[in-house]
Amino acid sequence: DTEVTQTPKHLVMGMTNKKSLKCEQHMGHRAMYWYKQKAKKPPELMFVYSYEKLSINESVPSRFSPECPNSSLLNLHLHALQPEDSALYLCASSFGQGAHQPQHFGDGTRLSIL
Amino acid sequence: DQQVKQNSPSLSVQEGRISILNCDYTNSMFDYFLWYKKYPAEGPTFLISISSIKDKNEDGRFTVFLNKSAKHLSLHIVPSQPGDSAVYFCAASASAGANSKLTFGKGITLSVRP
């Protein structure tokens, strides 16, 4: 029973499609994160938002566009993705941004690019 | 270049026995370490953490030991239960600053046999 909710759970899209992944938390956390995880690999940080402002972008290609409309919501807009972008996309949140704050993860969106 | 290494991909133990999961790191700037547990089709769940000013932290059946000189930490689970069967990720961070972030190991799959 996760307190970070991600939708959809699964997404299949073509390389020309535009879609969005959504993440929501109501724990009052002010830091939110997007990670990408490939099979048999650890989660890799993509973006960090702190107090609704982007604070870390790990040199992610522009075909991934994050958005934080308010302190409870985090979106990841996808456009013109490549087959190698197929992965599990995890959202996380924490009380503050410092890595000494344990992060709470959602169950992820399994993304497949055709 | 992997800064957090979990060299054993899997571990199998008998129910009731001790499980010892190992993790090594190379970055001497890391000063905070966390363990996450992940079940299939779920996001990682925070388990336990330790600061570099300590060498041991205990929470119920879970104890984390840190050997800074060896750049090594271990997670002990005793007694192990079948419900502990999951993938365990070791993670580390350098500094508690606003731009600190987690670096994950590849994970260890623990199987606890009834």
Tab-separated table of C-alpha atoms in Angstrom:
chain	number	residue	atom	x	y	z
A	1	ASP	CA	0.000	0.000	0.000
A	2	THR	CA	2.068	2.893	-1.326
A	3	GLU	CA	1.557	6.534	-0.362
A	4	VAL	CA	2.994	7.682	-3.666
A	5	THR	CA	0.556	6.957	-6.482
A	6	GLN	CA	1.695	6.639	-10.082
A	7	THR	CA	-0.529	6.398	-13.143
A	8	PRO	CA	-0.749	4.632	-15.454
A	9	LYS	CA	0.797	1.377	-14.233
A	10	HIS	CA	1.576	0.319	-17.792
A	11	LEU	CA	1.965	2.367	-20.967
A	12	VAL	CA	2.674	1.301	-24.516
A	13	MET	CA	3.345	4.060	-27.009
A	14	GLY	CA	4.751	4.591	-30.449
A	15	MET	CA	7.799	6.730	-31.112
A	16	THR	CA	5.703	9.600	-32.449
A	17	ASN	CA	3.174	9.681	-29.611
A	18	LYS	CA	2.912	12.212	-26.803
A	19	LYS	CA	1.955	10.891	-23.392
A	20	SER	CA	2.355	11.864	-19.738
A	21	LEU	CA	3.181	9.974	-16.580
A	22	LYS	CA	1.615	11.219	-13.368
A	23	CYS	CA	2.681	11.026	-9.748
A	24	GLU	CA	0.816	12.174	-6.654
A	25	GLN	CA	1.590	12.255	-2.945
A	26	HIS	CA	-0.304	13.725	0.002
A	27	MET	CA	2.316	13.333	2.717
A	28	GLY	CA	3.290	17.011	2.668
A	29	HIS	CA	6.639	16.178	1.100
A	30	ARG	CA	8.342	19.095	-0.637
A	31	ALA	CA	10.830	17.143	-2.743
A	32	MET	CA	9.817	14.873	-5.624
A	33	TYR	CA	11.929	12.730	-7.924
A	34	TRP	CA	11.805	10.848	-11.204
A	35	TYR	CA	13.951	7.744	-11.650
A	36	LYS	CA	14.395	5.377	-14.582
A	37	GLN	CA	15.085	1.710	-13.947
A	38	LYS	CA	16.079	-0.828	-16.575
A	39	ALA	CA	15.863	-4.572	-15.933
A	40	LYS	CA	18.547	-5.915	-13.562
A	41	LYS	CA	19.863	-2.368	-13.025
A	42	PRO	CA	19.568	0.094	-10.133
A	43	PRO	CA	17.257	3.125	-10.298
A	44	GLU	CA	18.902	6.073	-12.064
A	45	LEU	CA	17.990	9.597	-11.046
A	46	MET	CA	16.494	11.774	-13.783
A	47	PHE	CA	15.028	14.890	-12.130
A	48	VAL	CA	14.536	16.406	-8.697
A	49	TYR	CA	11.999	19.061	-7.759
A	50	SER	CA	12.289	20.935	-4.501
A	51	TYR	CA	9.483	23.264	-3.452
A	52	GLU	CA	8.019	22.927	-6.949
A	53	LYS	CA	11.220	24.136	-8.627
A	54	LEU	CA	13.516	21.952	-10.709
A	55	SER	CA	16.757	21.582	-8.770
A	56	ILE	CA	18.483	18.660	-10.491
A	57	ASN	CA	18.377	17.555	-14.131
A	58	GLU	CA	20.748	14.642	-14.696
A	59	SER	CA	21.395	15.577	-18.338
A	60	VAL	CA	18.172	13.900	-19.415
A	61	PRO	CA	17.282	14.195	-23.141
A	62	SER	CA	14.702	16.880	-23.909
A	63	ARG	CA	12.202	14.261	-25.098
A	64	PHE	CA	11.514	13.882	-21.349
A	65	SER	CA	9.932	17.014	-19.888
A	66	PRO	CA	9.104	17.177	-16.178
A	67	GLU	CA	6.477	19.416	-14.634
A	68	CYS	CA	5.497	20.088	-11.029
A	69	PRO	CA	2.095	21.877	-11.057
A	70	ASN	CA	1.888	21.924	-7.247
A	71	SER	CA	3.531	20.401	-4.206
A	72	SER	CA	1.508	17.171	-4.480
A	73	LEU	CA	1.810	16.466	-8.187
A	74	LEU	CA	4.655	15.591	-10.505
A	75	ASN	CA	4.302	14.869	-14.198
A	76	LEU	CA	6.688	13.531	-16.797
A	77	HIS	CA	5.760	14.480	-20.360
A	78	LEU	CA	7.020	12.136	-23.055
A	79	HIS	CA	7.460	12.932	-26.740
A	80	ALA	CA	9.291	11.204	-29.579
A	81	LEU	CA	10.757	8.511	-27.351
A	82	GLN	CA	13.135	5.829	-28.571
A	83	PRO	CA	12.887	2.062	-28.020
A	84	GLU	CA	15.792	2.258	-25.547
A	85	ASP	CA	13.597	4.472	-23.345
A	86	SER	CA	11.506	1.412	-22.482
A	87	ALA	CA	11.917	0.985	-18.727
A	88	LEU	CA	10.225	1.260	-15.351
A	89	TYR	CA	9.764	4.911	-14.380
A	90	LEU	CA	9.666	5.474	-10.646
A	91	CYS	CA	8.464	8.544	-8.809
A	92	ALA	CA	9.577	9.250	-5.241
A	93	SER	CA	9.061	11.947	-2.646
A	94	SER	CA	10.741	13.004	0.568
A	95	PHE	CA	10.147	15.554	3.300
A	96	GLY	CA	13.085	17.660	2.131
A	97	GLN	CA	15.570	17.338	-0.702
A	98	GLY	CA	18.639	16.301	1.275
A	99	ALA	CA	19.538	12.673	0.569
A	100	HIS	CA	19.439	12.033	4.335
A	101	GLN	CA	15.678	12.192	3.964
A	102	PRO	CA	14.375	8.703	3.121
A	103	GLN	CA	12.541	8.686	-0.164
A	104	HIS	CA	9.131	7.066	-0.554
A	105	PHE	CA	8.645	5.420	-3.924
A	106	GLY	CA	5.581	4.720	-5.999
A	107	ASP	CA	5.097	1.391	-7.741
A	108	GLY	CA	6.224	2.795	-11.066
A	109	THR	CA	4.957	3.019	-14.626
A	110	ARG	CA	6.157	0.243	-16.927
A	111	LEU	CA	6.762	1.999	-20.260
A	112	SER	CA	7.188	0.188	-23.571
A	113	ILE	CA	8.130	2.055	-26.746
A	114	LEU	CA	7.195	0.347	-29.993
B	1	ASP	CA	32.009	3.460	-12.949
B	2	GLN	CA	29.958	1.925	-10.183
B	3	GLN	CA	30.400	3.728	-6.887
B	4	VAL	CA	28.092	1.398	-4.934
B	5	LYS	CA	28.657	-2.304	-5.476
B	6	GLN	CA	26.579	-5.266	-4.470
B	7	ASN	CA	28.733	-8.029	-5.859
B	8	SER	CA	26.535	-10.992	-4.994
B	9	PRO	CA	23.447	-10.977	-7.203
B	10	SER	CA	21.529	-13.429	-5.037
B	11	LEU	CA	21.399	-15.069	-1.620
B	12	SER	CA	19.344	-18.006	-0.361
B	13	VAL	CA	18.880	-18.729	3.352
B	14	GLN	CA	16.745	-20.985	5.505
B	15	GLU	CA	13.852	-19.472	7.432
B	16	GLY	CA	14.927	-18.589	10.980
B	17	ARG	CA	18.582	-18.188	10.041
B	18	ILE	CA	20.523	-14.958	9.607
B	19	SER	CA	20.691	-13.206	6.223
B	20	ILE	CA	23.756	-11.049	5.602
B	21	LEU	CA	23.668	-8.743	2.609
B	22	ASN	CA	26.874	-6.952	1.698
B	23	CYS	CA	27.588	-3.641	0.012
B	24	ASP	CA	30.856	-1.907	-0.884
B	25	TYR	CA	31.422	1.666	-1.982
B	26	THR	CA	34.299	3.535	-3.551
B	27	ASN	CA	33.435	7.199	-2.992
B	28	SER	CA	35.008	8.329	0.294
B	29	MET	CA	32.682	11.345	0.288
B	30	PHE	CA	29.643	9.159	0.943
B	31	ASP	CA	28.424	9.828	4.464
B	32	TYR	CA	24.928	8.379	4.566
B	33	PHE	CA	23.775	4.922	3.597
B	34	LEU	CA	20.325	3.414	3.140
B	35	TRP	CA	18.831	0.020	2.405
B	36	TYR	CA	15.691	-0.373	0.341
B	37	LYS	CA	13.614	-3.509	-0.213
B	38	LYS	CA	11.711	-4.113	-3.433
B	39	TYR	CA	9.013	-6.678	-4.146
B	40	PRO	CA	8.084	-7.515	-7.754
B	41	ALA	CA	5.663	-5.008	-9.300
B	42	GLU	CA	6.153	-2.579	-6.401
B	43	GLY	CA	8.410	0.401	-5.840
B	44	PRO	CA	11.389	0.259	-3.446
B	45	THR	CA	10.531	0.627	0.246
B	46	PHE	CA	12.896	2.322	2.682
B	47	LEU	CA	14.161	-0.156	5.267
B	48	ILE	CA	16.952	1.288	7.393
B	49	SER	CA	19.731	3.866	7.200
B	50	ILE	CA	23.028	4.727	8.875
B	51	SER	CA	25.097	7.863	9.105
B	52	SER	CA	28.875	7.721	8.812
B	53	ILE	CA	29.215	8.920	12.412
B	54	LYS	CA	27.854	5.552	13.551
B	55	ASP	CA	28.990	2.002	12.946
B	56	LYS	CA	25.728	0.249	13.752
B	57	ASN	CA	22.018	0.940	13.564
B	58	GLU	CA	19.329	-1.503	14.617
B	59	ASP	CA	15.604	-1.610	13.932
B	60	GLY	CA	13.828	-4.757	15.014
B	61	ARG	CA	15.092	-7.710	13.003
B	62	PHE	CA	17.228	-5.448	10.802
B	63	THR	CA	20.717	-4.213	11.691
B	64	VAL	CA	23.075	-2.292	9.443
B	65	PHE	CA	26.811	-2.282	10.141
B	66	LEU	CA	29.210	0.255	8.646
B	67	ASN	CA	32.981	-0.206	8.348
B	68	LYS	CA	34.265	3.101	7.032
B	69	SER	CA	37.886	2.062	6.758
B	70	ALA	CA	36.901	-0.854	4.534
B	71	LYS	CA	34.195	1.169	2.749
B	72	HIS	CA	31.845	-1.692	3.476
B	73	LEU	CA	28.394	-2.028	4.952
B	74	SER	CA	26.176	-4.982	5.603
B	75	LEU	CA	22.530	-5.592	6.391
B	76	HIS	CA	21.741	-8.368	8.846
B	77	ILE	CA	18.255	-9.822	9.036
B	78	VAL	CA	17.623	-12.144	11.942
B	79	PRO	CA	15.601	-14.254	12.076
B	80	SER	CA	14.903	-14.367	8.331
B	81	GLN	CA	11.292	-14.891	7.279
B	82	PRO	CA	9.817	-15.983	3.923
B	83	GLY	CA	8.240	-12.508	3.600
B	84	ASP	CA	11.755	-11.057	3.504
B	85	SER	CA	12.245	-12.571	0.048
B	86	ALA	CA	12.784	-9.520	-2.173
B	87	VAL	CA	15.463	-7.483	-3.944
B	88	TYR	CA	17.542	-5.387	-1.549
B	89	PHE	CA	19.225	-2.203	-2.785
B	90	CYS	CA	22.051	-0.485	-0.991
B	91	ALA	CA	22.196	3.285	-1.597
B	92	ALA	CA	24.619	6.017	-0.581
B	93	SER	CA	24.819	9.790	-0.618
B	94	ALA	CA	27.485	12.437	-0.146
B	95	SER	CA	26.568	15.392	2.090
B	96	ALA	CA	23.187	16.461	3.293
B	97	GLY	CA	23.166	19.481	1.015
B	98	ALA	CA	20.345	20.510	-1.253
B	99	ASN	CA	21.923	18.902	-4.296
B	100	SER	CA	22.781	15.596	-2.642
B	101	LYS	CA	21.363	12.539	-4.322
B	102	LEU	CA	21.245	8.794	-3.880
B	103	THR	CA	23.513	6.379	-5.734
B	104	PHE	CA	22.104	2.854	-5.804
B	105	GLY	CA	23.792	-0.531	-6.078
B	106	LYS	CA	22.485	-3.157	-8.505
B	107	GLY	CA	20.588	-5.029	-5.797
B	108	ILE	CA	20.687	-8.489	-4.224
B	109	THR	CA	17.841	-10.963	-4.584
B	110	LEU	CA	17.189	-12.633	-1.230
B	111	SER	CA	15.243	-15.879	-1.102
B	112	VAL	CA	14.202	-17.209	2.297
B	113	ARG	CA	13.287	-20.896	2.160
B	114	PRO	CA	10.502	-22.124	4.479
